[in-house]
PDB file of C-alpha atoms in Angstrom:
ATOM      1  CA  UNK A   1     -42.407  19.754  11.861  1.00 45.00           C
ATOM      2  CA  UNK A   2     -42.124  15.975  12.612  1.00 43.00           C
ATOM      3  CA  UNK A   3     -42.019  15.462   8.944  1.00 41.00           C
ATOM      4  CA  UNK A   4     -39.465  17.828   8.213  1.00 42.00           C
ATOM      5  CA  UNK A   5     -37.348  16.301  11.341  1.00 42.00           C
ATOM      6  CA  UNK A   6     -38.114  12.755   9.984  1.00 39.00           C
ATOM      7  CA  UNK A   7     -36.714  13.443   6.209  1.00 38.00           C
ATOM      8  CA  UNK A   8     -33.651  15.545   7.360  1.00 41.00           C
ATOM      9  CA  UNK A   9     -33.199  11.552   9.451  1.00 40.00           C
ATOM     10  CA  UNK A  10     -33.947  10.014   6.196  1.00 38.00           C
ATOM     11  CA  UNK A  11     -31.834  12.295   4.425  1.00 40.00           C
ATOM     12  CA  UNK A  12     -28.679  11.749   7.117  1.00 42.00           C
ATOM     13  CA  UNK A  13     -28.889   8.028   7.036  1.00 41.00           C
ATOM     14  CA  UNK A  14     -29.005   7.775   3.471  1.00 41.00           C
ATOM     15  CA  UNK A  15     -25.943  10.335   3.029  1.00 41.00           C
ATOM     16  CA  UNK A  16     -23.807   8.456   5.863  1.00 39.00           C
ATOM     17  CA  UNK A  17     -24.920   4.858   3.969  1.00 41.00           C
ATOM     18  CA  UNK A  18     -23.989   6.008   0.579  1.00 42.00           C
ATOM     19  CA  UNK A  19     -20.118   6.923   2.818  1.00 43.00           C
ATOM     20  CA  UNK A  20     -20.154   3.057   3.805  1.00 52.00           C
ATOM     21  CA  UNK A  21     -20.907   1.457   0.196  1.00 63.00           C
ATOM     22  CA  UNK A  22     -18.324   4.468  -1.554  1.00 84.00           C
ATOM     23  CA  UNK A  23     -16.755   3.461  -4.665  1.00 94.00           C
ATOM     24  CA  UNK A  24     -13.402   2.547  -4.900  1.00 96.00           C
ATOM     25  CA  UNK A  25     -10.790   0.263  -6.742  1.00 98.00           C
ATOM     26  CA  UNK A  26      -7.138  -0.404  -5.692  1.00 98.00           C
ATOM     27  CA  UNK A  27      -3.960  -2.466  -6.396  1.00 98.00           C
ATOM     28  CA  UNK A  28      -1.263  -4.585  -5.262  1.00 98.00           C
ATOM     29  CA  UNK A  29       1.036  -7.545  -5.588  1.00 97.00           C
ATOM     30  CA  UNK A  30       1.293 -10.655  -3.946  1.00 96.00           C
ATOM     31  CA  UNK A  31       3.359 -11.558  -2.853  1.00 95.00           C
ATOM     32  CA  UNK A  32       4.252  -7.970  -1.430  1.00 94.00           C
ATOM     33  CA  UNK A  33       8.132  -8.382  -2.162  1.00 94.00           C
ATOM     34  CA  UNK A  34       8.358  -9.216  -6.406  1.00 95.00           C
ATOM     35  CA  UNK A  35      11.836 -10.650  -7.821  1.00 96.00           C
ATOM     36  CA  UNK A  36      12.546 -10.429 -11.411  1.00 95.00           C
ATOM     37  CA  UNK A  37      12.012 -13.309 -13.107  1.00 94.00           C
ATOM     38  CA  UNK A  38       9.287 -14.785 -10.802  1.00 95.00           C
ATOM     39  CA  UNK A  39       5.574 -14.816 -11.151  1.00 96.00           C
ATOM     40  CA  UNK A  40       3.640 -12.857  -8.855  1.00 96.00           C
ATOM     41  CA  UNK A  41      -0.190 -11.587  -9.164  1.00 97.00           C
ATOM     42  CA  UNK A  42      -1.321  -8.155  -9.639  1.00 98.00           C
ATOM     43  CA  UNK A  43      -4.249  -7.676  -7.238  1.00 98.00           C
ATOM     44  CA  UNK A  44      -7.330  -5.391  -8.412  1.00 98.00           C
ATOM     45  CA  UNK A  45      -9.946  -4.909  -5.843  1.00 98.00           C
ATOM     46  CA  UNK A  46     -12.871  -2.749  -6.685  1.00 98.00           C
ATOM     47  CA  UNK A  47     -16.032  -2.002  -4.569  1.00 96.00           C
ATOM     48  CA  UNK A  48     -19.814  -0.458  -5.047  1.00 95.00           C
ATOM     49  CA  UNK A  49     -23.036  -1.773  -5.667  1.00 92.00           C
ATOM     50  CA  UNK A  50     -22.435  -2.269  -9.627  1.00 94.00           C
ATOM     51  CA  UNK A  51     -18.945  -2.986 -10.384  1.00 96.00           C
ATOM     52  CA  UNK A  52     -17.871  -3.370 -14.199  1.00 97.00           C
ATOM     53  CA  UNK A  53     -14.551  -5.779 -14.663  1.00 97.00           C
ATOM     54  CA  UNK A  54     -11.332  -4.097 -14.340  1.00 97.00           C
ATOM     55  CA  UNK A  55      -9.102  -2.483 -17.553  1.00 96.00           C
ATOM     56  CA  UNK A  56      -5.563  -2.982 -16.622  1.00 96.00           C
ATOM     57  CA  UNK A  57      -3.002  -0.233 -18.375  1.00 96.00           C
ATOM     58  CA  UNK A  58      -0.397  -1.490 -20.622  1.00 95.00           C
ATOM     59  CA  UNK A  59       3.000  -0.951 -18.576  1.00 96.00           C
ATOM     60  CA  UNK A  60       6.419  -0.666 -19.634  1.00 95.00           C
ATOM     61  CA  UNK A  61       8.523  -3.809 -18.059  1.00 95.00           C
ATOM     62  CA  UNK A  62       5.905  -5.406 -17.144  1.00 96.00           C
ATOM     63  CA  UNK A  63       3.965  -8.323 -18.843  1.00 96.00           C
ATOM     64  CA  UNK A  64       0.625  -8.785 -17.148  1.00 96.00           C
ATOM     65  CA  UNK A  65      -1.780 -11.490 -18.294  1.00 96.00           C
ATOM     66  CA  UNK A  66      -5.128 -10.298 -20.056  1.00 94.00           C
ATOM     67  CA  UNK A  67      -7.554 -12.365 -18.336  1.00 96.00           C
ATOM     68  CA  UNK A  68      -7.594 -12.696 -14.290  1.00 97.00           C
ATOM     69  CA  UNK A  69      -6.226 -16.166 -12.813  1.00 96.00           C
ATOM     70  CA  UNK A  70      -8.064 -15.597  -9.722  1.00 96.00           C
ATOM     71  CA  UNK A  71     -11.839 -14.249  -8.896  1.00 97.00           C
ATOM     72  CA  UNK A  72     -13.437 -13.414  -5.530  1.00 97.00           C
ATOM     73  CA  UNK A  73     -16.727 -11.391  -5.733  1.00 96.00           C
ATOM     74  CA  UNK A  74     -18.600 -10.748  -2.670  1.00 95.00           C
ATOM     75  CA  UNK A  75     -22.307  -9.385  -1.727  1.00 92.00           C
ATOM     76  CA  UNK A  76     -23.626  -7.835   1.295  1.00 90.00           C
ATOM     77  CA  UNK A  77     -26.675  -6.294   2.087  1.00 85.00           C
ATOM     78  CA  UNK A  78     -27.201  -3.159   4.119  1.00 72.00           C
ATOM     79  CA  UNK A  79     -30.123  -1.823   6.264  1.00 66.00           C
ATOM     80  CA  UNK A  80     -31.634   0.805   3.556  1.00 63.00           C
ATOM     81  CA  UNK A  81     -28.397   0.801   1.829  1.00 65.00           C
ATOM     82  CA  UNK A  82     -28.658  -2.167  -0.683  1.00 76.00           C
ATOM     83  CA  UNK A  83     -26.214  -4.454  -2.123  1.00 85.00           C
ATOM     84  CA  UNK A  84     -22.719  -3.777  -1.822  1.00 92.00           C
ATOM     85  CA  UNK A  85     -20.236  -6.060  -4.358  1.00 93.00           C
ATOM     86  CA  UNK A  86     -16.520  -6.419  -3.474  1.00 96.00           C
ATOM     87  CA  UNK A  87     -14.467  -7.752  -6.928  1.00 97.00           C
ATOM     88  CA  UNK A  88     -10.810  -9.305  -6.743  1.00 98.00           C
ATOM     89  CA  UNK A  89      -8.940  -9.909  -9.803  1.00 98.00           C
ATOM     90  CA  UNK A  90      -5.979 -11.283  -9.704  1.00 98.00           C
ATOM     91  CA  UNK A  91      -3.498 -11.290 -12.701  1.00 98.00           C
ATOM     92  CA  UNK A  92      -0.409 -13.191 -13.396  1.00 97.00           C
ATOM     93  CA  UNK A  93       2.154 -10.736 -13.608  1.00 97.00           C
ATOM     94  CA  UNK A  94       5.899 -11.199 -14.675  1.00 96.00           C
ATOM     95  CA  UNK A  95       9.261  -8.588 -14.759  1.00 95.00           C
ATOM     96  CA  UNK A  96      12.329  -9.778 -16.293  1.00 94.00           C
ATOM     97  CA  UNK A  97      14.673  -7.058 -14.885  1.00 95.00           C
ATOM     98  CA  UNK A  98      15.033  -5.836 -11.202  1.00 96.00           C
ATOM     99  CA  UNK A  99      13.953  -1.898 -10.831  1.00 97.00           C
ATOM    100  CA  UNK A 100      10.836   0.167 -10.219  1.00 97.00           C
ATOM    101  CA  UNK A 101       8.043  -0.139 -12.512  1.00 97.00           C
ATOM    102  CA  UNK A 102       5.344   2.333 -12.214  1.00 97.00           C
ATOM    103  CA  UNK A 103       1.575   0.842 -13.068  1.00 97.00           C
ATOM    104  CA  UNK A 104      -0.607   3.656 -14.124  1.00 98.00           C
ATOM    105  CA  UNK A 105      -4.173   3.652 -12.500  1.00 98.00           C
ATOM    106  CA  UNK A 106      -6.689   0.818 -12.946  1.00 98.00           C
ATOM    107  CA  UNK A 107      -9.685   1.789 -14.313  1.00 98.00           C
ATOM    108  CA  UNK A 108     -13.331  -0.080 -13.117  1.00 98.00           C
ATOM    109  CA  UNK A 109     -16.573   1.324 -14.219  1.00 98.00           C
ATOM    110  CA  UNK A 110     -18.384   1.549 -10.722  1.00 97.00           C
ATOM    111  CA  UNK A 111     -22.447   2.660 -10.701  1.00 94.00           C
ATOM    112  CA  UNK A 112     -21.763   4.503 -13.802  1.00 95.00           C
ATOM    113  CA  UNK A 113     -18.820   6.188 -13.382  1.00 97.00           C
ATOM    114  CA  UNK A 114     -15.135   5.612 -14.095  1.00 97.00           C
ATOM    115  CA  UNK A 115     -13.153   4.935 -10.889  1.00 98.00           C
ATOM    116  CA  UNK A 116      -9.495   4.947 -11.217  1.00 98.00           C
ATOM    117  CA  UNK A 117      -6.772   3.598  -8.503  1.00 98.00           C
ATOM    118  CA  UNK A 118      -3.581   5.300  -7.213  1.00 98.00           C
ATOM    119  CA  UNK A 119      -0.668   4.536  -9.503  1.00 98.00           C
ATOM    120  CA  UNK A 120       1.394   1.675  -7.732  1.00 98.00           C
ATOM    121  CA  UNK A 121       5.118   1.766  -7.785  1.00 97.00           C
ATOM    122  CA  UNK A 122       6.766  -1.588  -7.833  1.00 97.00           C
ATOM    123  CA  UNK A 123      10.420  -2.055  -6.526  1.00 96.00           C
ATOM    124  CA  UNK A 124      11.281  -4.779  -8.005  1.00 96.00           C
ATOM    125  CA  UNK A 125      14.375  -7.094  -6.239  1.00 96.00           C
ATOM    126  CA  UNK A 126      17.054  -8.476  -8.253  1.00 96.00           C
ATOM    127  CA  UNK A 127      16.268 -12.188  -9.623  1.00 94.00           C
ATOM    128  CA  UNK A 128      16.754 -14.804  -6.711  1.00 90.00           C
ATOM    129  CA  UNK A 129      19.715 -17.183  -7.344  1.00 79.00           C
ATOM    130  CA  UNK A 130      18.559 -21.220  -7.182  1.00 65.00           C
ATOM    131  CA  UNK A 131      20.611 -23.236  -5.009  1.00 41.00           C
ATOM    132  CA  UNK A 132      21.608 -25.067  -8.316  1.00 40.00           C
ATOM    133  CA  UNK A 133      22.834 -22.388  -9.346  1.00 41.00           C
ATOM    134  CA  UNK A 134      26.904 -21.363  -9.322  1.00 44.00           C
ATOM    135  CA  UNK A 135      27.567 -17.804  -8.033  1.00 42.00           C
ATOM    136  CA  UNK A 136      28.803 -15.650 -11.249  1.00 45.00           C
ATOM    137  CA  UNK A 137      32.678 -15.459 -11.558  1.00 47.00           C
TER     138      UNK A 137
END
């Protein structure tokens, strides 16, 4: 009986760890407000204990840069749980015209399976006028 008790523990722990380290990958921009005609960066974050590079989506009004201007990857260790790896990408990401641009899911290969993102919707503001700039007529 204490056996049985002591793997159904075993068993719990190891279910509720595997909740803590769950795969996942998601996206947004920095800054949070995008103008037209200004750079911003196109933030993938994907987490698990094996975590493949990110394949960004080719997206209509959008140009995104192929390879990611900034890298963060993190490791932390868990009690029985092993290594968990955090990954931030972030792209260089342009629109010339004002509207919303929809950027299909991000796919990351995460401890052998494909893990997508939500689609993000991007409002994007109407291009900021310089102060050197004359108002239009």
């Amino acid at each position: 009986m204490v056996v049985r008790a002591s793997m159904a523990a075993l068993a719990g722990a190891l279910f509720a760890a595997s909740a803590v380290y769950a795969a996942s990958v998601t996206v947004e921009t920095s800054p949070a407000v995008v103008h037209a005609q200004e750079q911003f960066l196109l933030l993938v974050r994907a987490s698990g204990t094996q975590v493949a590079e990110p394949e960004l989506p080719e997206t209509a009004g959008l140009q995104i840069a192929p390879s990611p201007t900034q890298r963060s990857d993190q490791y932390s260790m868990g009690t029985g749980v092993g290594m968990n790896v955090n990954k931030v990408r972030g792209y260089a990401a342009y629109a010339a015209e004002p509207g919303k641009i929809t950027v299909p899911p991000v796919r990351v290969i995460i401890d052998g399976q494909q893990v997508a993102s939500d689609p993000l919707t991007i409002d994007v503001r109407p291009a900021r006028r310089s102060a050197a700039s004359p108002p239009p007529p």
